[in-house]
Coordinates of N, CA and C in Angstrom, one line a residue:
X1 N 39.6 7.5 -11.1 CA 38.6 8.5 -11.6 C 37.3 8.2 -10.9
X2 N 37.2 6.9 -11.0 CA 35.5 6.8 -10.4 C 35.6 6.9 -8.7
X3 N 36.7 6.4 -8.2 CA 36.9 6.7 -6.7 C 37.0 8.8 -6.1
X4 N 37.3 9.1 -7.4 CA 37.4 10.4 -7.1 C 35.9 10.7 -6.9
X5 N 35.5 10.6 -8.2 CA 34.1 11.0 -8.3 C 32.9 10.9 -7.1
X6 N 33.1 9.3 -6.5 CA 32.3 9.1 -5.6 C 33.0 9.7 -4.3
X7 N 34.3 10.2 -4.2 CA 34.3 11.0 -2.9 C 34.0 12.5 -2.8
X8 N 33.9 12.7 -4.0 CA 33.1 14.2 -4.1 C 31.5 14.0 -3.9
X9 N 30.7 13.0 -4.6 CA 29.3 13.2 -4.2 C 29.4 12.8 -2.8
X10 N 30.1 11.8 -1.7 CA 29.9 11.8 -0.3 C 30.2 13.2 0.2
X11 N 30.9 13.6 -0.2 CA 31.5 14.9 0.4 C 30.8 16.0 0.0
X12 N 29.7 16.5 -1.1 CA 28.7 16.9 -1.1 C 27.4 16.5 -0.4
X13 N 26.9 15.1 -0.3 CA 26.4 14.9 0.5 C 26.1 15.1 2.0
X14 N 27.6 15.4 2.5 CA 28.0 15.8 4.1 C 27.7 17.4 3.9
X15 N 27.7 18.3 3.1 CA 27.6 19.6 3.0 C 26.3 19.5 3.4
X16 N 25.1 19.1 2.9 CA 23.7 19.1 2.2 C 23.0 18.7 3.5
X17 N 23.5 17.3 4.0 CA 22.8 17.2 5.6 C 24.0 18.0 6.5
X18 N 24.9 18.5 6.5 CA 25.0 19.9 7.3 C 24.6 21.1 7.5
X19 N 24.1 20.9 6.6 CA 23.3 22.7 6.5 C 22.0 22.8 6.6
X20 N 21.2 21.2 6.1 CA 19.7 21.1 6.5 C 19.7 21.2 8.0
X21 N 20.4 20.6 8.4 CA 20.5 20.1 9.9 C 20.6 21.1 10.8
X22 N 21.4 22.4 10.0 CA 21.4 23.5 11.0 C 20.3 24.1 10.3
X23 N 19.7 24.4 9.3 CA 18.2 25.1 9.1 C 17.5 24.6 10.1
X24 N 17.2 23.4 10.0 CA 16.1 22.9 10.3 C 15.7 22.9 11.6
X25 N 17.1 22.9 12.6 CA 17.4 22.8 13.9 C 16.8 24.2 14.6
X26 N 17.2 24.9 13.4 CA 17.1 26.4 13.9 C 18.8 26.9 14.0
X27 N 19.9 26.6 14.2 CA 21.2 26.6 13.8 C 21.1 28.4 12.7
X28 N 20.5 27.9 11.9 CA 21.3 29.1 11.1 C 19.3 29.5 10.9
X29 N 19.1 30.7 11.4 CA 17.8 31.2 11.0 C 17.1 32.4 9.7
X30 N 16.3 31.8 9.8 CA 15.6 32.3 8.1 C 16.5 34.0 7.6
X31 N 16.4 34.2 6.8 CA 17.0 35.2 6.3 C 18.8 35.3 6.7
X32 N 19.2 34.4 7.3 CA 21.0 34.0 7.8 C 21.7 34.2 6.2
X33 N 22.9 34.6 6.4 CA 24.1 34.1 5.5 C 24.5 32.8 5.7
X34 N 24.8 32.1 4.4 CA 25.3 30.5 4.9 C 26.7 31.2 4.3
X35 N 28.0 31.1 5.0 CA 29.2 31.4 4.9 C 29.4 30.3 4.2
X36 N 30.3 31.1 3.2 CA 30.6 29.9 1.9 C 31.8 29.6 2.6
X37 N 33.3 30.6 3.0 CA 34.7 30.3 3.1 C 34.8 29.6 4.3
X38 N 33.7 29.7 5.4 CA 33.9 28.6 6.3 C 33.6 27.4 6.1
X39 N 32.8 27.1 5.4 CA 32.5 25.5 4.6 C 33.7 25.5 4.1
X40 N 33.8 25.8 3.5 CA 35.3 25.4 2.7 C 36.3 24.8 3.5
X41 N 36.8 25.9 4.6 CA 37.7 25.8 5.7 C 37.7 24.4 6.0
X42 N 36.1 24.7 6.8 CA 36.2 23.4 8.0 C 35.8 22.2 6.8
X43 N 35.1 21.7 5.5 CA 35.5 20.7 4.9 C 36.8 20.6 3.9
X44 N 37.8 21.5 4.0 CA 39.1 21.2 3.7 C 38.9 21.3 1.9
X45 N 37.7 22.1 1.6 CA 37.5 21.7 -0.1 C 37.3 23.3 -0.8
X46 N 37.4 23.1 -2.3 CA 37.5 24.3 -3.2 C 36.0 24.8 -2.7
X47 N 35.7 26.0 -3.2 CA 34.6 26.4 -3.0 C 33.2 25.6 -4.0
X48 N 33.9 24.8 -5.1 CA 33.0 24.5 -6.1 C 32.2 23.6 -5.9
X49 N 32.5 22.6 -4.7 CA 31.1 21.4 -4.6 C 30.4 22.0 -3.3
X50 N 30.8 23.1 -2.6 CA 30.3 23.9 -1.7 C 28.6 24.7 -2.7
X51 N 29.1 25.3 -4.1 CA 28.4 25.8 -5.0 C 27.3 25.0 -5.2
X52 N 27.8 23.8 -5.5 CA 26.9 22.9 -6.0 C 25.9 22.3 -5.2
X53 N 26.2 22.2 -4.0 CA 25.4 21.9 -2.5 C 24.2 22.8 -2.7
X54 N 24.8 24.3 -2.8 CA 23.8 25.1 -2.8 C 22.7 25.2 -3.4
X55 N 23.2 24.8 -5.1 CA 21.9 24.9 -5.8 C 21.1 24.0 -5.6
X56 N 21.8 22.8 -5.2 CA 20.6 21.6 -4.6 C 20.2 22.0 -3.3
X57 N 20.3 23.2 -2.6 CA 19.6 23.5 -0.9 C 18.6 24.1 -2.0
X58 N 18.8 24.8 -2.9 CA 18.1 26.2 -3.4 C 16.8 25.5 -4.2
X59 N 17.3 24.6 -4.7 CA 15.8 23.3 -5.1 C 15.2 23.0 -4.3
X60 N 15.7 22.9 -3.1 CA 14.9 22.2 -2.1 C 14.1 22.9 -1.4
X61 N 14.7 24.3 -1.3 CA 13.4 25.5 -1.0 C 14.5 25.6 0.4
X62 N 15.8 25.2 1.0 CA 16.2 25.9 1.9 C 17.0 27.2 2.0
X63 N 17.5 27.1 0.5 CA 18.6 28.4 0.4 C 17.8 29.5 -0.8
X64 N 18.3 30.6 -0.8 CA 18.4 31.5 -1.8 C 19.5 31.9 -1.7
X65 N 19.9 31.9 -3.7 CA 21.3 31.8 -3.9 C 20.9 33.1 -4.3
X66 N 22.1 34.6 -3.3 CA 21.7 36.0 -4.2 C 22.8 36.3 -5.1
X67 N 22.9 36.9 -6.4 CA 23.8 37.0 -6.9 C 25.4 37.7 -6.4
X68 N 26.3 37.7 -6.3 CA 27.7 38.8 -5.8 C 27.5 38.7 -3.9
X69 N 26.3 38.1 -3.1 CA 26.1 38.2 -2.0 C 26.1 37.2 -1.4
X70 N 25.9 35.6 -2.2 CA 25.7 34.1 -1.6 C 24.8 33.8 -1.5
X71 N 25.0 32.4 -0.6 CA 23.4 31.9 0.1 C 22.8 32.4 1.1
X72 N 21.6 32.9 1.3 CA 20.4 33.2 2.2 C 19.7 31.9 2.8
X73 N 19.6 31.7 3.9 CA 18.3 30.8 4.9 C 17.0 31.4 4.1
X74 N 16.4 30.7 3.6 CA 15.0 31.2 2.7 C 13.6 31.9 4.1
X75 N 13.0 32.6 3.7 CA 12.0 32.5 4.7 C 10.9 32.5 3.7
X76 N 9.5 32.6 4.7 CA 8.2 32.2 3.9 C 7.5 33.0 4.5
X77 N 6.4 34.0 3.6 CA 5.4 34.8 3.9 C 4.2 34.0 4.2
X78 N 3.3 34.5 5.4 CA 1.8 33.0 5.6 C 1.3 33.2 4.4
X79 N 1.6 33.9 3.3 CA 0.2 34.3 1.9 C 1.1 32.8 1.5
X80 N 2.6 33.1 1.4 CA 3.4 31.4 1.1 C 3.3 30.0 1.1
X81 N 2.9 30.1 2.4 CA 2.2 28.9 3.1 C 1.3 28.1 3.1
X82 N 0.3 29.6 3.0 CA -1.2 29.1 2.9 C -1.2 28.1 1.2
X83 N -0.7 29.0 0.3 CA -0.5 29.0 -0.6 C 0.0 27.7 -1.5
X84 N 0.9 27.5 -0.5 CA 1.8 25.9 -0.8 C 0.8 25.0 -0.4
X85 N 0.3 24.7 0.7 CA -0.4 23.8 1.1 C -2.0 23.7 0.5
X86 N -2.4 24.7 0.2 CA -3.8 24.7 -0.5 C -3.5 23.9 -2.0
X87 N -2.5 24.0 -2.3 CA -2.2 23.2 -3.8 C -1.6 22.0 -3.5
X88 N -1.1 21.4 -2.5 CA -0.5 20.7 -2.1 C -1.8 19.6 -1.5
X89 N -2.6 20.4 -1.2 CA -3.9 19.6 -0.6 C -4.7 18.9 -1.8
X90 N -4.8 19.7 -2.6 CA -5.6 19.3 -3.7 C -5.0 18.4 -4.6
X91 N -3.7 18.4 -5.0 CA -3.4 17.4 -6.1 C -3.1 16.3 -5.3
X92 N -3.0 15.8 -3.8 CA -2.3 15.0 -2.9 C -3.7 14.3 -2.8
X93 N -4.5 15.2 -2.7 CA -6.1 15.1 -2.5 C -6.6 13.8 -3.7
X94 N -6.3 14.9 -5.0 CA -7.1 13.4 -6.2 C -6.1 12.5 -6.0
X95 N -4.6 12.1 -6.1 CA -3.7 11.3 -5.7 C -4.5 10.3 -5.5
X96 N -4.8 10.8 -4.0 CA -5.4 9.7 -3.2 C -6.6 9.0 -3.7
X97 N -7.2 9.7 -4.5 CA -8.9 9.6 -5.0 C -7.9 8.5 -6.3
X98 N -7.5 8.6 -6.9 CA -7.4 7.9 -8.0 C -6.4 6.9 -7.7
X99 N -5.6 6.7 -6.4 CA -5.0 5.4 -5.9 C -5.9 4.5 -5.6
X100 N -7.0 4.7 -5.0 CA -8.4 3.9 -4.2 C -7.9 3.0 -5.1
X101 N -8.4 3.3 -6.7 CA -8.8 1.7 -7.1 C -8.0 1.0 -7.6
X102 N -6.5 1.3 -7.4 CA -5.1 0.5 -8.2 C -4.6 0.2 -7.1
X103 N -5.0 0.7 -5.9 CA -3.3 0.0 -4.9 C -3.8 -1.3 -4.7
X104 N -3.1 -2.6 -4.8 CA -3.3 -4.1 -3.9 C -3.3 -3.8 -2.7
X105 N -3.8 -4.9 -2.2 CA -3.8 -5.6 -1.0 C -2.7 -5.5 -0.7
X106 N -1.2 -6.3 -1.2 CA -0.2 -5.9 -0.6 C 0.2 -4.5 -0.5
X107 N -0.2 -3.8 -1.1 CA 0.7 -2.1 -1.1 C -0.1 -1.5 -0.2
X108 N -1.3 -1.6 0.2 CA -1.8 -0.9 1.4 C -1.2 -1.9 2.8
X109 N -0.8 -2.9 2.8 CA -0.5 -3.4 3.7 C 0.9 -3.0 4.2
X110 N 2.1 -2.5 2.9 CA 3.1 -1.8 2.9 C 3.0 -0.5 3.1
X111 N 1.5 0.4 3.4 CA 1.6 1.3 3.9 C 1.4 1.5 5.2
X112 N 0.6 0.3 5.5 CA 0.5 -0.1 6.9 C 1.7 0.0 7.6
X113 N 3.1 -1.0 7.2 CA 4.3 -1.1 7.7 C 4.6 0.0 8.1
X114 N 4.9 0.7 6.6 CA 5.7 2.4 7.0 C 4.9 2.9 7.9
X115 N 3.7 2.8 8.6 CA 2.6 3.7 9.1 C 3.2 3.0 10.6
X116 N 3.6 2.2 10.6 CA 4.0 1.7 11.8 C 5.2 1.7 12.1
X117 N 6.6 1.8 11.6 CA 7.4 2.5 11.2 C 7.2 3.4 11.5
X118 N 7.0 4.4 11.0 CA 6.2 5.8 11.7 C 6.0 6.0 12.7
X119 N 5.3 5.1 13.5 CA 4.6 5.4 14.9 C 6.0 5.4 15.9
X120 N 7.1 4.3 15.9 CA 8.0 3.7 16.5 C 8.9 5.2 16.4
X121 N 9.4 6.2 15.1 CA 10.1 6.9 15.3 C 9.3 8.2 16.1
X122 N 7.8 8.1 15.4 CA 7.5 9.4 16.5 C 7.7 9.0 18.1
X123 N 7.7 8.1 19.1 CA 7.5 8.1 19.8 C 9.3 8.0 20.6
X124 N 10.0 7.7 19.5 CA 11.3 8.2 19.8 C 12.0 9.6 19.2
X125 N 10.8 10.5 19.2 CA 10.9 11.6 18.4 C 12.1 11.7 17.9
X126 N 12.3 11.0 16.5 CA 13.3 11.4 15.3 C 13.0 12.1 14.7
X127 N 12.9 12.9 14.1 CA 12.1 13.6 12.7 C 12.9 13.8 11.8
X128 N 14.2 13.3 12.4 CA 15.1 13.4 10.6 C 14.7 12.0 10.1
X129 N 14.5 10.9 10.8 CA 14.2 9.8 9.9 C 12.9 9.8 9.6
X130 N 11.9 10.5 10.8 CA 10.4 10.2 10.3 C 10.2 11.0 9.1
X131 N 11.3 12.2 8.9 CA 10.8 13.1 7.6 C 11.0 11.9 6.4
X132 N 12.0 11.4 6.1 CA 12.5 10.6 5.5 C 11.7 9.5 5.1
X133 N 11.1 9.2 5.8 CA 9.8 7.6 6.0 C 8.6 8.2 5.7
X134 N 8.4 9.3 6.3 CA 6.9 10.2 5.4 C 6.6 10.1 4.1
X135 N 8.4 10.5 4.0 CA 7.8 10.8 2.0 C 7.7 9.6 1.6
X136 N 8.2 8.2 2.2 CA 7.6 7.2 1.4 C 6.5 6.9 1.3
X137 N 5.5 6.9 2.6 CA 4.4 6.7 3.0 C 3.4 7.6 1.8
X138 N 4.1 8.9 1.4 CA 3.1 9.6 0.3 C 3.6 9.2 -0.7
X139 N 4.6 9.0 -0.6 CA 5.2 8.8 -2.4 C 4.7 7.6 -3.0
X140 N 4.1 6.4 -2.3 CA 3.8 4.7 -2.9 C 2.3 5.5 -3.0
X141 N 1.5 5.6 -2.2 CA -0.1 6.2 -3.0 C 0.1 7.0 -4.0
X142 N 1.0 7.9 -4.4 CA 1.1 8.6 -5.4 C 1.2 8.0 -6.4
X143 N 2.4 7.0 -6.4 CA 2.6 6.8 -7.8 C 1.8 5.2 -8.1
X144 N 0.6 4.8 -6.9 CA -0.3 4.2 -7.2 C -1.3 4.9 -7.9
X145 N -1.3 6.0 -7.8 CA -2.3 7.0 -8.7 C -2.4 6.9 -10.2
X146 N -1.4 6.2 -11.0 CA -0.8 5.9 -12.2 C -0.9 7.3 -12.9
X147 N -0.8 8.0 -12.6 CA -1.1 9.3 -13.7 C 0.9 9.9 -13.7
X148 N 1.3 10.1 -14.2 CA 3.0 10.6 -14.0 C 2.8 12.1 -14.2
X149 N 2.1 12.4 -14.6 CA 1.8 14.2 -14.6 C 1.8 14.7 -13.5
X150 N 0.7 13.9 -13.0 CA 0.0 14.5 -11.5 C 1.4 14.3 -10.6
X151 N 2.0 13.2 -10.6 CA 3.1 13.1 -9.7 C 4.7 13.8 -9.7
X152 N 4.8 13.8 -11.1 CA 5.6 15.2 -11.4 C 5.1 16.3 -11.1
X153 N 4.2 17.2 -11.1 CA 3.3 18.3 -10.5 C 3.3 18.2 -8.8
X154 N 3.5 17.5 -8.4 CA 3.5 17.0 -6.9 C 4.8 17.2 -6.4
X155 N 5.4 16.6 -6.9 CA 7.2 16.2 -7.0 C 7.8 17.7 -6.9
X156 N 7.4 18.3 -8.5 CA 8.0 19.7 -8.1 C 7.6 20.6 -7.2
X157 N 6.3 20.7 -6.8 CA 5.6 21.6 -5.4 C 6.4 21.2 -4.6
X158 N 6.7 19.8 -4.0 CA 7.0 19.9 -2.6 C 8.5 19.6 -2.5
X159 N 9.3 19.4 -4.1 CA 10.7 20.0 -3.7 C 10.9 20.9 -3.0
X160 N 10.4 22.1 -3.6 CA 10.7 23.4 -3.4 C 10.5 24.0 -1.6
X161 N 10.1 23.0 -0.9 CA 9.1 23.3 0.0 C 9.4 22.3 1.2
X162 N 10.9 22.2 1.1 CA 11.2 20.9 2.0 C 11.0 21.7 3.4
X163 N 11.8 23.0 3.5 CA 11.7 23.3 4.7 C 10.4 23.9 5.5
X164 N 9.0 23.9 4.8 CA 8.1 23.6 5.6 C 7.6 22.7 5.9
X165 N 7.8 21.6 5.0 CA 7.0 20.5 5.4 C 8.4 19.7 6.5
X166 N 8.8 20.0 6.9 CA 10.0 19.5 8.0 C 9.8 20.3 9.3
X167 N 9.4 21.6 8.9 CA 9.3 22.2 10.2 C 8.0 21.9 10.7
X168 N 6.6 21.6 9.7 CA 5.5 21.2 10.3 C 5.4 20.1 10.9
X169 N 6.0 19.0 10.7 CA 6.5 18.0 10.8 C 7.5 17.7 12.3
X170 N 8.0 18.9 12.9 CA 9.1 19.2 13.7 C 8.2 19.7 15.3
X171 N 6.8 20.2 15.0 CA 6.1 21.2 15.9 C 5.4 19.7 17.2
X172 N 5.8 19.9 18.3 CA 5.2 19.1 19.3 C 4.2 18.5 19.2
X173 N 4.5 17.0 19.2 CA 2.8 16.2 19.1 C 3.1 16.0 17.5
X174 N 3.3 16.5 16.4 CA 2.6 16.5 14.9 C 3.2 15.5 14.5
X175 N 4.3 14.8 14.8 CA 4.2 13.7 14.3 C 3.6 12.6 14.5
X176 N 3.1 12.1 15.9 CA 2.0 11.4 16.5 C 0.7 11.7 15.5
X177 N 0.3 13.1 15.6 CA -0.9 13.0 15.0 C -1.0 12.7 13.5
X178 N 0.1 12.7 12.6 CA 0.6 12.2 11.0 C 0.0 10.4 11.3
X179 N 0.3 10.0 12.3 CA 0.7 8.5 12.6 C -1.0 8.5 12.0
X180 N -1.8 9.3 13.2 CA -3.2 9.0 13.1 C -3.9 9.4 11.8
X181 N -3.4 10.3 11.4 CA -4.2 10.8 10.3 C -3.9 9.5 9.3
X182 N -2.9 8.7 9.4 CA -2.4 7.7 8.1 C -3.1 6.8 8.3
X183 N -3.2 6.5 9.5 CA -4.6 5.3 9.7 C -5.7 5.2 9.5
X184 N -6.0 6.3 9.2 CA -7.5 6.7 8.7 C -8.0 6.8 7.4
X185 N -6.4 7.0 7.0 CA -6.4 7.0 5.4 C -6.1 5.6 4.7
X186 N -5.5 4.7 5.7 CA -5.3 3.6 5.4 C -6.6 2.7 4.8
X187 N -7.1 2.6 6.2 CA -8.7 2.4 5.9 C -9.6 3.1 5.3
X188 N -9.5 4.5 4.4 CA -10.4 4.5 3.4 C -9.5 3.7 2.2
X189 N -8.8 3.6 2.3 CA -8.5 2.2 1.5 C -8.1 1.1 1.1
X190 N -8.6 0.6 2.3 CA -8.6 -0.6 2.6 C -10.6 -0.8 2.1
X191 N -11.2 0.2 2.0 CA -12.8 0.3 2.1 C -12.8 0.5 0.7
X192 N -11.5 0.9 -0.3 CA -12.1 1.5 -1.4 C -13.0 2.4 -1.5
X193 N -12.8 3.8 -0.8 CA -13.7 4.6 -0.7 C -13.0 5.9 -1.4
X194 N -12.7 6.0 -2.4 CA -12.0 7.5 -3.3 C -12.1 8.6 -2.4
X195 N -13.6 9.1 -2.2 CA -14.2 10.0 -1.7 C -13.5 10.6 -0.3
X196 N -13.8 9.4 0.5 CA -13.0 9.6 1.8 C -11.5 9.5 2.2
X197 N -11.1 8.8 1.1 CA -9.2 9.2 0.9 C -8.8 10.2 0.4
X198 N -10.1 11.1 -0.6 CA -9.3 12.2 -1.1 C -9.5 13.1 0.3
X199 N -10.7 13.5 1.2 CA -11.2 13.8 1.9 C -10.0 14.1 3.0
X200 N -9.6 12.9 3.3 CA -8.9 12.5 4.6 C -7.6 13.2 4.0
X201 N -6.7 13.1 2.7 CA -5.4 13.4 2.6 C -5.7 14.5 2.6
X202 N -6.8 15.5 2.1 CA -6.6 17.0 1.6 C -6.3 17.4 3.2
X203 N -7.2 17.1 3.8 CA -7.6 17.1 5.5 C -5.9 17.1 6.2
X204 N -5.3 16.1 6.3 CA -3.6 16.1 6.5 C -2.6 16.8 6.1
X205 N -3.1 17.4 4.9 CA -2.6 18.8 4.3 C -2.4 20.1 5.0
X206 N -3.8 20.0 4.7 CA -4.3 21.1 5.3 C -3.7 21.4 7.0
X207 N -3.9 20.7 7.5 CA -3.4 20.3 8.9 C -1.6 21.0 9.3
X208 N -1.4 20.0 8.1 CA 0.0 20.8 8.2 C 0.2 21.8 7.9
X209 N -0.3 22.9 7.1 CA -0.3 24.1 6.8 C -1.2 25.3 8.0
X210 N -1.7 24.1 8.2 CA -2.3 25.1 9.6 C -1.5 25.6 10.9
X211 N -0.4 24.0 11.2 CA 0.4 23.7 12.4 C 1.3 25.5 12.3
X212 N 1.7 25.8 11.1 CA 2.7 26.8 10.9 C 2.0 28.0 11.0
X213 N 0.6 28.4 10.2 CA 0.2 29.2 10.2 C 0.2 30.2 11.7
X214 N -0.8 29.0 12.1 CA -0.9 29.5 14.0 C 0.6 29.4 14.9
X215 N 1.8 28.6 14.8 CA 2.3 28.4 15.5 C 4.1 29.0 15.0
X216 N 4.0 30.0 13.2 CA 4.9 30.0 13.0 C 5.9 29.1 12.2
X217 N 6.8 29.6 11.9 CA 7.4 28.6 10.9 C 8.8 27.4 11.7
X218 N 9.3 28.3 12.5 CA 10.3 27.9 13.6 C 10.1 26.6 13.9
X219 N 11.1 25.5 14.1 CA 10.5 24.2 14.5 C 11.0 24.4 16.5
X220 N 10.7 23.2 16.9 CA 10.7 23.0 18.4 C 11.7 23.5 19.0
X221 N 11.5 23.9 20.3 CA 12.9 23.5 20.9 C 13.8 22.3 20.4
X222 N 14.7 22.9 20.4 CA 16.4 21.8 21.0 C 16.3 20.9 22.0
X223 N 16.7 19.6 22.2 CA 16.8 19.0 22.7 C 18.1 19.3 23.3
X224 N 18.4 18.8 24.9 CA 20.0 19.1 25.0 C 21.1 18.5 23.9
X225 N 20.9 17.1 23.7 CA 21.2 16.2 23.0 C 21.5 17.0 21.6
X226 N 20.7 17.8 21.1 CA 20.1 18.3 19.5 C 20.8 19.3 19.4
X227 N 21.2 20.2 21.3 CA 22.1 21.4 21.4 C 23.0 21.5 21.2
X228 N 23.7 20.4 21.2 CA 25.2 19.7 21.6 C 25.6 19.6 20.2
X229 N 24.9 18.9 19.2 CA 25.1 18.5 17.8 C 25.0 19.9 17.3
X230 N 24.1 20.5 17.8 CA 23.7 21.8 16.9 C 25.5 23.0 17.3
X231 N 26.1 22.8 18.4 CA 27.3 23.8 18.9 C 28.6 23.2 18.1
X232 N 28.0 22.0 17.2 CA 29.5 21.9 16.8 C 29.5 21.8 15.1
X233 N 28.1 21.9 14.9 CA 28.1 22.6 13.7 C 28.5 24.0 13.7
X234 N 30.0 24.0 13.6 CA 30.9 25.4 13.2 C 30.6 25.9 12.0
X235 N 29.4 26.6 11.7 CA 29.6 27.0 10.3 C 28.7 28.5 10.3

């Protein structure tokens, strides 16, 4: 029973980075049908943990589930955008203002790591791991912030909202410049300066909601390498 169990959450798992991986890639584009009976096919399973994949894409802000019609590639209007990230600035903003005076010495120096970490995958442009290593890099100031409201209010915004902050994240150069912007935030606190951490994170925010506004929501070109992965996602 328990072997069963855990080969269905792997096997939903493989659904879940299959189908980000083709959003994200550009594979299946905004407003797309995600074909339920070919998942099925090509992972050899009932439609039911295909279902369930979905409603976790559909939290995550990649799918809309329509009723009698399926899943939809989600898209985002700029009023969307603007919108996500203006809230997203501000509560990431006091985050930061109210981490200044709880993080240690060691946990800023653990954000240092991941900041460096960071640097190493941008310059091997990964962004499925650097997306991955980002959120920890925001997620330890946050929940330095000690408030659990603020970070549930956080938590739920930027579920919903994975596939912008991946695609902003995706746009030439933007991960290099995340690297920089974290150094600067590092050292407001390292300075204990509230002011200029909240300052700097709204600032990073903002930034990424800008990268899309002006440049669109689409992430980069394909790498050949990224083309090749992307042609045999059959789905």
């Amino acid at each position: 029973m328990k072997k069963s169990i855990e080969q269905h959450l792997t096997l939903r798992e493989k659904i879940l980075e299959t189908i980000r991986d083709a959003i994200a890639t550009g594979l299946l584009k905004p407003g797309e049908k995600v074909a339920e009976p070919e998942l099925a096919e090509r992972f050899g399973i009932s439609r039911t943990p295909i279902r369930e994949a979905f409603r976790q894409l559909e939290s995550e802000g990649y799918l809309t589930v329509i009723p009698r019609k399926g899943a939809v590639v989600v898209s985002f209007s700029s009023k969307e955008i603007e919108e996500f990230y203006a809230i997203k600035s501000i509560l990431e903003g006091y985050a930061a203002h109210c981490a200044c005076k709880n993080l240690s010495d060691k946990e800023i120096e653990r954000l240092a790591a991941i900041n460096e970490k960071l640097r190493k995958l941008a310059e091997e442009e990964d962004i499925k791991h650097f997306f991955k290593v980002h959120n920890d890099f925001h997620e330890l100031f946050r929940k330095a912030a000690d408030n659990a409201k603020l970070d549930d209010m956080i938590n739920s915004l930027v579920s919903k909202f994975q596939l912008l902050r991946y695609a902003s994240l995706s746009k030439p150069g933007r991960m290099k410049v995340s690297v920089q912007e974290h150094v600067k935030i590092i050292e407001a606190f390292r300075s204990r300066d509230p002011e200029l951490a909240e300052q700097l994170v709204r600032k990073n925010a903002e930034y990424g909601g800008r990268v899309l506004m002006e440049g669109g929501v689409a992430v980069k070109p394909l790498s050949r390498n990224e083309q090749l992965a992307a042609s045999q996602l059959d789905i």
